[in-house]
């Protein structure tokens, strides 16, 4: 029995693909023996496999390609196909898709891998050939590829939605609806309303399209549904109705804000302070996200790619918050599906955004920056793409390029508080405090102007918090404290604010009862947070509660074993309670952690050389009766 499509997505993104890297029971002899240059084949195979594990798919594709010149082993063809597709080498992927599909089906597949390998070795190559047909606007050719059943629930779900566009092209929207209803495939339930709305919209059936879009807004393609619905309002409804819709979106704090502002600018109702350049950009925006069946097919691949990516990241985040650390996840399938979307529609900005996000997750910042650079200024994703591109430059140690990118963005968009906030944080990290504060002021002012009374609290706390943190790190506490207090008023249960403000008070010996209570409230909400657990432990250290500090810091290290600062804190706490051997062990471990700062390395080396760690800054201060219960034994 096949897995449901979304359970299947979970399987492939939680590392199960690693089991399929070379196929079941694969040995070097199975790919090299009997061929002219077995050592060369084996070497290329190992190079390709290692490169793929490091997400260097261009190198992997070239290595597998060389091996395939000597050997006809299935594993080499599979590796070459997957790597070429992940690298965006579409023509090479097509060649190997044909080669894989020409092979007989496996007979030695373990039951637990049958569905997964069915997707990777059979369904994905067929979907690649379907994408090639759509890319050529050969809709009947796509129909030929899609007509036979697929082997996995995911493959069948994608194929069913693609087939709906084939049927729409041949017979119209009513036939496409009938086809989707007859499949009864739960894998497409989240996306079918959007695609039906797009079909009705292309037919000019505005009322029916509007109903479908309204249903799509409750599904997994909400952002795209908002874009499609807004375009429908602009083209088919009274101007006032479209303005009202876009005005609500412009108050949003997420993706929808730019979408709303672009719509208002097109309707000659721009927000105050919009630049002339922003208005010109808005006028270049397409009012339809799909204009033909091939673009509809590209959107199908995008929908599944985005859903798989978001599901994987959400599961990893949930695991981290539950105390399980970072689960290994594999994003090769959403990466490949996004590649197919771009192969059909090279101008599909959201697909480039997914590619950039995955490349960023895979720690390929140059490739992430290149993907994000493809997103047009007229896209509703452009501000987020710019922020992510700046992050990629920072990962490449190119802070000046990140700053220049964000400064350039703000010259044509005066109402992007998220971009201004990011720029202020980079200025602060670079030691340019005055520019950081000035830009943080600008970000807060913009965000305040864009916020309504209903969403003011949700929108503004992060801007007050960020400015307060910049001022705190610049040792301007009297200016910082009001900002941090205001952030707490706006978001009284936000763990980040509680933790940072509470610890800031502890460092200064102020409001100690309240400070420890804040950190404990933050920890109550995120008990698996190593950072917050460390804050509470280090707060006890500063107060001289060393036994209590050890208890929390041991928990923090268990949660974040690779964090150099937390490990150093635990070493200091061990020293203060007389556990010197363990203290030295932790300090030595700090020196083995990658990315160690020069200052921390110097501090740890001094302690290992015999300089004892400084006691808590408030260790000699009398603990109030209200804090007595927090003292160690």
PDB file of N, CA and C in Angstrom, residues 108-159:
ATOM      1  N   UNK A 108      15.094  -6.141  -6.768  1.00  0.00           N
ATOM      2  CA  UNK A 108      15.750  -6.377  -5.480  1.00  0.00           C
ATOM      3  C   UNK A 108      15.495  -5.258  -4.490  1.00  0.00           C
ATOM      4  N   UNK A 109      14.429  -4.500  -4.704  1.00  0.00           N
ATOM      5  CA  UNK A 109      14.187  -3.339  -3.856  1.00  0.00           C
ATOM      6  C   UNK A 109      13.580  -3.756  -2.517  1.00  0.00           C
ATOM      7  N   UNK A 110      14.197  -3.372  -1.392  1.00  0.00           N
ATOM      8  CA  UNK A 110      13.581  -3.651  -0.084  1.00  0.00           C
ATOM      9  C   UNK A 110      12.207  -2.999   0.012  1.00  0.00           C
ATOM     10  N   UNK A 111      11.298  -3.637   0.708  1.00  0.00           N
ATOM     11  CA  UNK A 111       9.922  -3.145   0.779  1.00  0.00           C
ATOM     12  C   UNK A 111       9.849  -1.733   1.330  1.00  0.00           C
ATOM     13  N   UNK A 112      10.731  -1.427   2.318  1.00  0.00           N
ATOM     14  CA  UNK A 112      10.643  -0.115   2.955  1.00  0.00           C
ATOM     15  C   UNK A 112      11.101   1.009   2.025  1.00  0.00           C
ATOM     16  N   UNK A 113      11.820   0.640   0.939  1.00  0.00           N
ATOM     17  CA  UNK A 113      12.300   1.661   0.004  1.00  0.00           C
ATOM     18  C   UNK A 113      11.545   1.643  -1.322  1.00  0.00           C
ATOM     19  N   UNK A 114      10.575   0.755  -1.450  1.00  0.00           N
ATOM     20  CA  UNK A 114       9.921   0.567  -2.738  1.00  0.00           C
ATOM     21  C   UNK A 114       9.240   1.844  -3.233  1.00  0.00           C
ATOM     22  N   UNK A 115       8.468   2.480  -2.365  1.00  0.00           N
ATOM     23  CA  UNK A 115       7.764   3.691  -2.784  1.00  0.00           C
ATOM     24  C   UNK A 115       8.737   4.822  -3.067  1.00  0.00           C
ATOM     25  N   UNK A 116       9.761   4.952  -2.227  1.00  0.00           N
ATOM     26  CA  UNK A 116      10.733   6.030  -2.389  1.00  0.00           C
ATOM     27  C   UNK A 116      11.507   5.874  -3.683  1.00  0.00           C
ATOM     28  N   UNK A 117      12.032   4.668  -3.931  1.00  0.00           N
ATOM     29  CA  UNK A 117      12.775   4.438  -5.167  1.00  0.00           C
ATOM     30  C   UNK A 117      11.853   4.488  -6.378  1.00  0.00           C
ATOM     31  N   UNK A 118      10.602   4.107  -6.180  1.00  0.00           N
ATOM     32  CA  UNK A 118       9.645   4.247  -7.273  1.00  0.00           C
ATOM     33  C   UNK A 118       9.500   5.695  -7.702  1.00  0.00           C
ATOM     34  N   UNK A 119       9.512   6.592  -6.727  1.00  0.00           N
ATOM     35  CA  UNK A 119       9.436   8.013  -7.071  1.00  0.00           C
ATOM     36  C   UNK A 119      10.734   8.492  -7.713  1.00  0.00           C
ATOM     37  N   UNK A 120      11.875   8.170  -7.080  1.00  0.00           N
ATOM     38  CA  UNK A 120      13.151   8.715  -7.548  1.00  0.00           C
ATOM     39  C   UNK A 120      13.574   8.145  -8.894  1.00  0.00           C
ATOM     40  N   UNK A 121      13.399   6.829  -9.101  1.00  0.00           N
ATOM     41  CA  UNK A 121      13.913   6.177 -10.304  1.00  0.00           C
ATOM     42  C   UNK A 121      12.906   6.101 -11.443  1.00  0.00           C
ATOM     43  N   UNK A 122      11.614   6.229 -11.125  1.00  0.00           N
ATOM     44  CA  UNK A 122      10.617   6.091 -12.192  1.00  0.00           C
ATOM     45  C   UNK A 122       9.750   7.353 -12.330  1.00  0.00           C
ATOM     46  N   UNK A 123       9.173   7.803 -11.211  1.00  0.00           N
ATOM     47  CA  UNK A 123       8.249   8.933 -11.302  1.00  0.00           C
ATOM     48  C   UNK A 123       8.954  10.247 -11.628  1.00  0.00           C
ATOM     49  N   UNK A 124      10.048  10.535 -10.926  1.00  0.00           N
ATOM     50  CA  UNK A 124      10.725  11.806 -11.151  1.00  0.00           C
ATOM     51  C   UNK A 124      11.274  11.915 -12.574  1.00  0.00           C
ATOM     52  N   UNK A 125      11.869  10.851 -13.142  1.00  0.00           N
ATOM     53  CA  UNK A 125      12.263  10.940 -14.555  1.00  0.00           C
ATOM     54  C   UNK A 125      11.069  11.194 -15.478  1.00  0.00           C
ATOM     55  N   UNK A 126       9.935  10.542 -15.221  1.00  0.00           N
ATOM     56  CA  UNK A 126       8.758  10.791 -16.060  1.00  0.00           C
ATOM     57  C   UNK A 126       8.261  12.223 -15.908  1.00  0.00           C
ATOM     58  N   UNK A 127       8.262  12.730 -14.698  1.00  0.00           N
ATOM     59  CA  UNK A 127       7.843  14.113 -14.490  1.00  0.00           C
ATOM     60  C   UNK A 127       8.792  15.087 -15.182  1.00  0.00           C
ATOM     61  N   UNK A 128      10.060  14.705 -15.246  1.00  0.00           N
ATOM     62  CA  UNK A 128      11.031  15.542 -15.952  1.00  0.00           C
ATOM     63  C   UNK A 128      10.717  15.577 -17.446  1.00  0.00           C
ATOM     64  N   UNK A 129      10.352  14.438 -18.016  1.00  0.00           N
ATOM     65  CA  UNK A 129       9.966  14.410 -19.428  1.00  0.00           C
ATOM     66  C   UNK A 129       8.669  15.182 -19.659  1.00  0.00           C
ATOM     67  N   UNK A 130       7.754  15.118 -18.696  1.00  0.00           N
ATOM     68  CA  UNK A 130       6.527  15.913 -18.811  1.00  0.00           C
ATOM     69  C   UNK A 130       6.860  17.404 -18.787  1.00  0.00           C
ATOM     70  N   UNK A 131       7.787  17.783 -17.907  1.00  0.00           N
ATOM     71  CA  UNK A 131       8.196  19.188 -17.846  1.00  0.00           C
ATOM     72  C   UNK A 131       8.812  19.629 -19.166  1.00  0.00           C
ATOM     73  N   UNK A 132       9.593  18.737 -19.801  1.00  0.00           N
ATOM     74  CA  UNK A 132      10.175  19.077 -21.100  1.00  0.00           C
ATOM     75  C   UNK A 132       9.073  19.359 -22.129  1.00  0.00           C
ATOM     76  N   UNK A 133       8.014  18.546 -22.108  1.00  0.00           N
ATOM     77  CA  UNK A 133       6.913  18.760 -23.046  1.00  0.00           C
ATOM     78  C   UNK A 133       6.216  20.090 -22.772  1.00  0.00           C
ATOM     79  N   UNK A 134       5.914  20.370 -21.511  1.00  0.00           N
ATOM     80  CA  UNK A 134       5.285  21.656 -21.176  1.00  0.00           C
ATOM     81  C   UNK A 134       6.197  22.823 -21.551  1.00  0.00           C
ATOM     82  N   UNK A 135       7.491  22.625 -21.354  1.00  0.00           N
ATOM     83  CA  UNK A 135       8.454  23.687 -21.695  1.00  0.00           C
ATOM     84  C   UNK A 135       8.355  24.047 -23.177  1.00  0.00           C
ATOM     85  N   UNK A 136       8.066  23.046 -24.017  1.00  0.00           N
ATOM     86  CA  UNK A 136       7.937  23.252 -25.464  1.00  0.00           C
ATOM     87  C   UNK A 136       6.507  23.594 -25.875  1.00  0.00           C
ATOM     88  N   UNK A 137       5.618  23.762 -24.866  1.00  0.00           N
ATOM     89  CA  UNK A 137       4.187  23.955 -25.138  1.00  0.00           C
ATOM     90  C   UNK A 137       3.609  22.793 -25.938  1.00  0.00           C
ATOM     91  N   UNK A 138       4.195  21.609 -25.741  1.00  0.00           N
ATOM     92  CA  UNK A 138       3.709  20.387 -26.382  1.00  0.00           C
ATOM     93  C   UNK A 138       2.764  19.694 -25.402  1.00  0.00           C
ATOM     94  N   UNK A 139       1.543  20.187 -25.335  1.00  0.00           N
ATOM     95  CA  UNK A 139       0.604  19.686 -24.326  1.00  0.00           C
ATOM     96  C   UNK A 139       0.222  18.237 -24.595  1.00  0.00           C
ATOM     97  N   UNK A 140       0.068  17.878 -25.867  1.00  0.00           N
ATOM     98  CA  UNK A 140      -0.273  16.482 -26.172  1.00  0.00           C
ATOM     99  C   UNK A 140       0.884  15.559 -25.812  1.00  0.00           C
ATOM    100  N   UNK A 141       2.119  16.046 -25.979  1.00  0.00           N
ATOM    101  CA  UNK A 141       3.277  15.256 -25.566  1.00  0.00           C
ATOM    102  C   UNK A 141       3.299  15.039 -24.070  1.00  0.00           C
ATOM    103  N   UNK A 142       2.929  16.057 -23.309  1.00  0.00           N
ATOM    104  CA  UNK A 142       2.831  15.908 -21.859  1.00  0.00           C
ATOM    105  C   UNK A 142       1.768  14.877 -21.507  1.00  0.00           C
ATOM    106  N   UNK A 143       0.665  14.885 -22.237  1.00  0.00           N
ATOM    107  CA  UNK A 143      -0.415  13.929 -21.988  1.00  0.00           C
ATOM    108  C   UNK A 143       0.078  12.499 -22.155  1.00  0.00           C
ATOM    109  N   UNK A 144       0.892  12.283 -23.170  1.00  0.00           N
ATOM    110  CA  UNK A 144       1.432  10.943 -23.429  1.00  0.00           C
ATOM    111  C   UNK A 144       2.292  10.465 -22.258  1.00  0.00           C
ATOM    112  N   UNK A 145       3.108  11.365 -21.715  1.00  0.00           N
ATOM    113  CA  UNK A 145       3.977  11.007 -20.591  1.00  0.00           C
ATOM    114  C   UNK A 145       3.161  10.706 -19.340  1.00  0.00           C
ATOM    115  N   UNK A 146       2.069  11.444 -19.157  1.00  0.00           N
ATOM    116  CA  UNK A 146       1.325  11.381 -17.898  1.00  0.00           C
ATOM    117  C   UNK A 146       0.230  10.321 -17.870  1.00  0.00           C
ATOM    118  N   UNK A 147      -0.093   9.720 -18.991  1.00  0.00           N
ATOM    119  CA  UNK A 147      -1.314   8.909 -19.043  1.00  0.00           C
ATOM    120  C   UNK A 147      -1.229   7.617 -18.240  1.00  0.00           C
ATOM    121  N   UNK A 148      -0.034   7.033 -18.105  1.00  0.00           N
ATOM    122  CA  UNK A 148       0.074   5.790 -17.329  1.00  0.00           C
ATOM    123  C   UNK A 148       0.145   6.100 -15.839  1.00  0.00           C
ATOM    124  N   UNK A 149      -0.296   5.178 -14.976  1.00  0.00           N
ATOM    125  CA  UNK A 149      -0.224   5.417 -13.522  1.00  0.00           C
ATOM    126  C   UNK A 149       1.215   5.590 -13.053  1.00  0.00           C
ATOM    127  N   UNK A 150       1.380   6.363 -11.999  1.00  0.00           N
ATOM    128  CA  UNK A 150       2.685   6.572 -11.384  1.00  0.00           C
ATOM    129  C   UNK A 150       2.831   5.630 -10.189  1.00  0.00           C
ATOM    130  N   UNK A 151       4.061   5.446  -9.745  1.00  0.00           N
ATOM    131  CA  UNK A 151       4.336   4.421  -8.747  1.00  0.00           C
ATOM    132  C   UNK A 151       4.196   4.906  -7.311  1.00  0.00           C
ATOM    133  N   UNK A 152       4.298   6.205  -7.070  1.00  0.00           N
ATOM    134  CA  UNK A 152       4.212   6.731  -5.707  1.00  0.00           C
ATOM    135  C   UNK A 152       3.024   7.665  -5.596  1.00  0.00           C
ATOM    136  N   UNK A 153       2.556   7.858  -4.371  1.00  0.00           N
ATOM    137  CA  UNK A 153       1.435   8.775  -4.160  1.00  0.00           C
ATOM    138  C   UNK A 153       1.823  10.202  -4.523  1.00  0.00           C
ATOM    139  N   UNK A 154       3.071  10.575  -4.249  1.00  0.00           N
ATOM    140  CA  UNK A 154       3.516  11.922  -4.602  1.00  0.00           C
ATOM    141  C   UNK A 154       3.565  12.098  -6.111  1.00  0.00           C
ATOM    142  N   UNK A 155       4.169  11.141  -6.789  1.00  0.00           N
ATOM    143  CA  UNK A 155       4.224  11.225  -8.244  1.00  0.00           C
ATOM    144  C   UNK A 155       2.851  11.284  -8.863  1.00  0.00           C
ATOM    145  N   UNK A 156       1.919  10.465  -8.342  1.00  0.00           N
ATOM    146  CA  UNK A 156       0.567  10.457  -8.898  1.00  0.00           C
ATOM    147  C   UNK A 156      -0.153  11.769  -8.612  1.00  0.00           C
ATOM    148  N   UNK A 157       0.066  12.333  -7.422  1.00  0.00           N
ATOM    149  CA  UNK A 157      -0.576  13.610  -7.104  1.00  0.00           C
ATOM    150  C   UNK A 157      -0.133  14.718  -8.032  1.00  0.00           C
ATOM    151  N   UNK A 158       1.184  14.817  -8.266  1.00  0.00           N
ATOM    152  CA  UNK A 158       1.686  15.837  -9.185  1.00  0.00           C
ATOM    153  C   UNK A 158       1.137  15.586 -10.586  1.00  0.00           C
ATOM    154  N   UNK A 159       1.144  14.315 -11.003  1.00  0.00           N
ATOM    155  CA  UNK A 159       0.669  13.980 -12.347  1.00  0.00           C
ATOM    156  C   UNK A 159      -0.809  14.312 -12.514  1.00  0.00           C
TER     157      UNK A 159
END
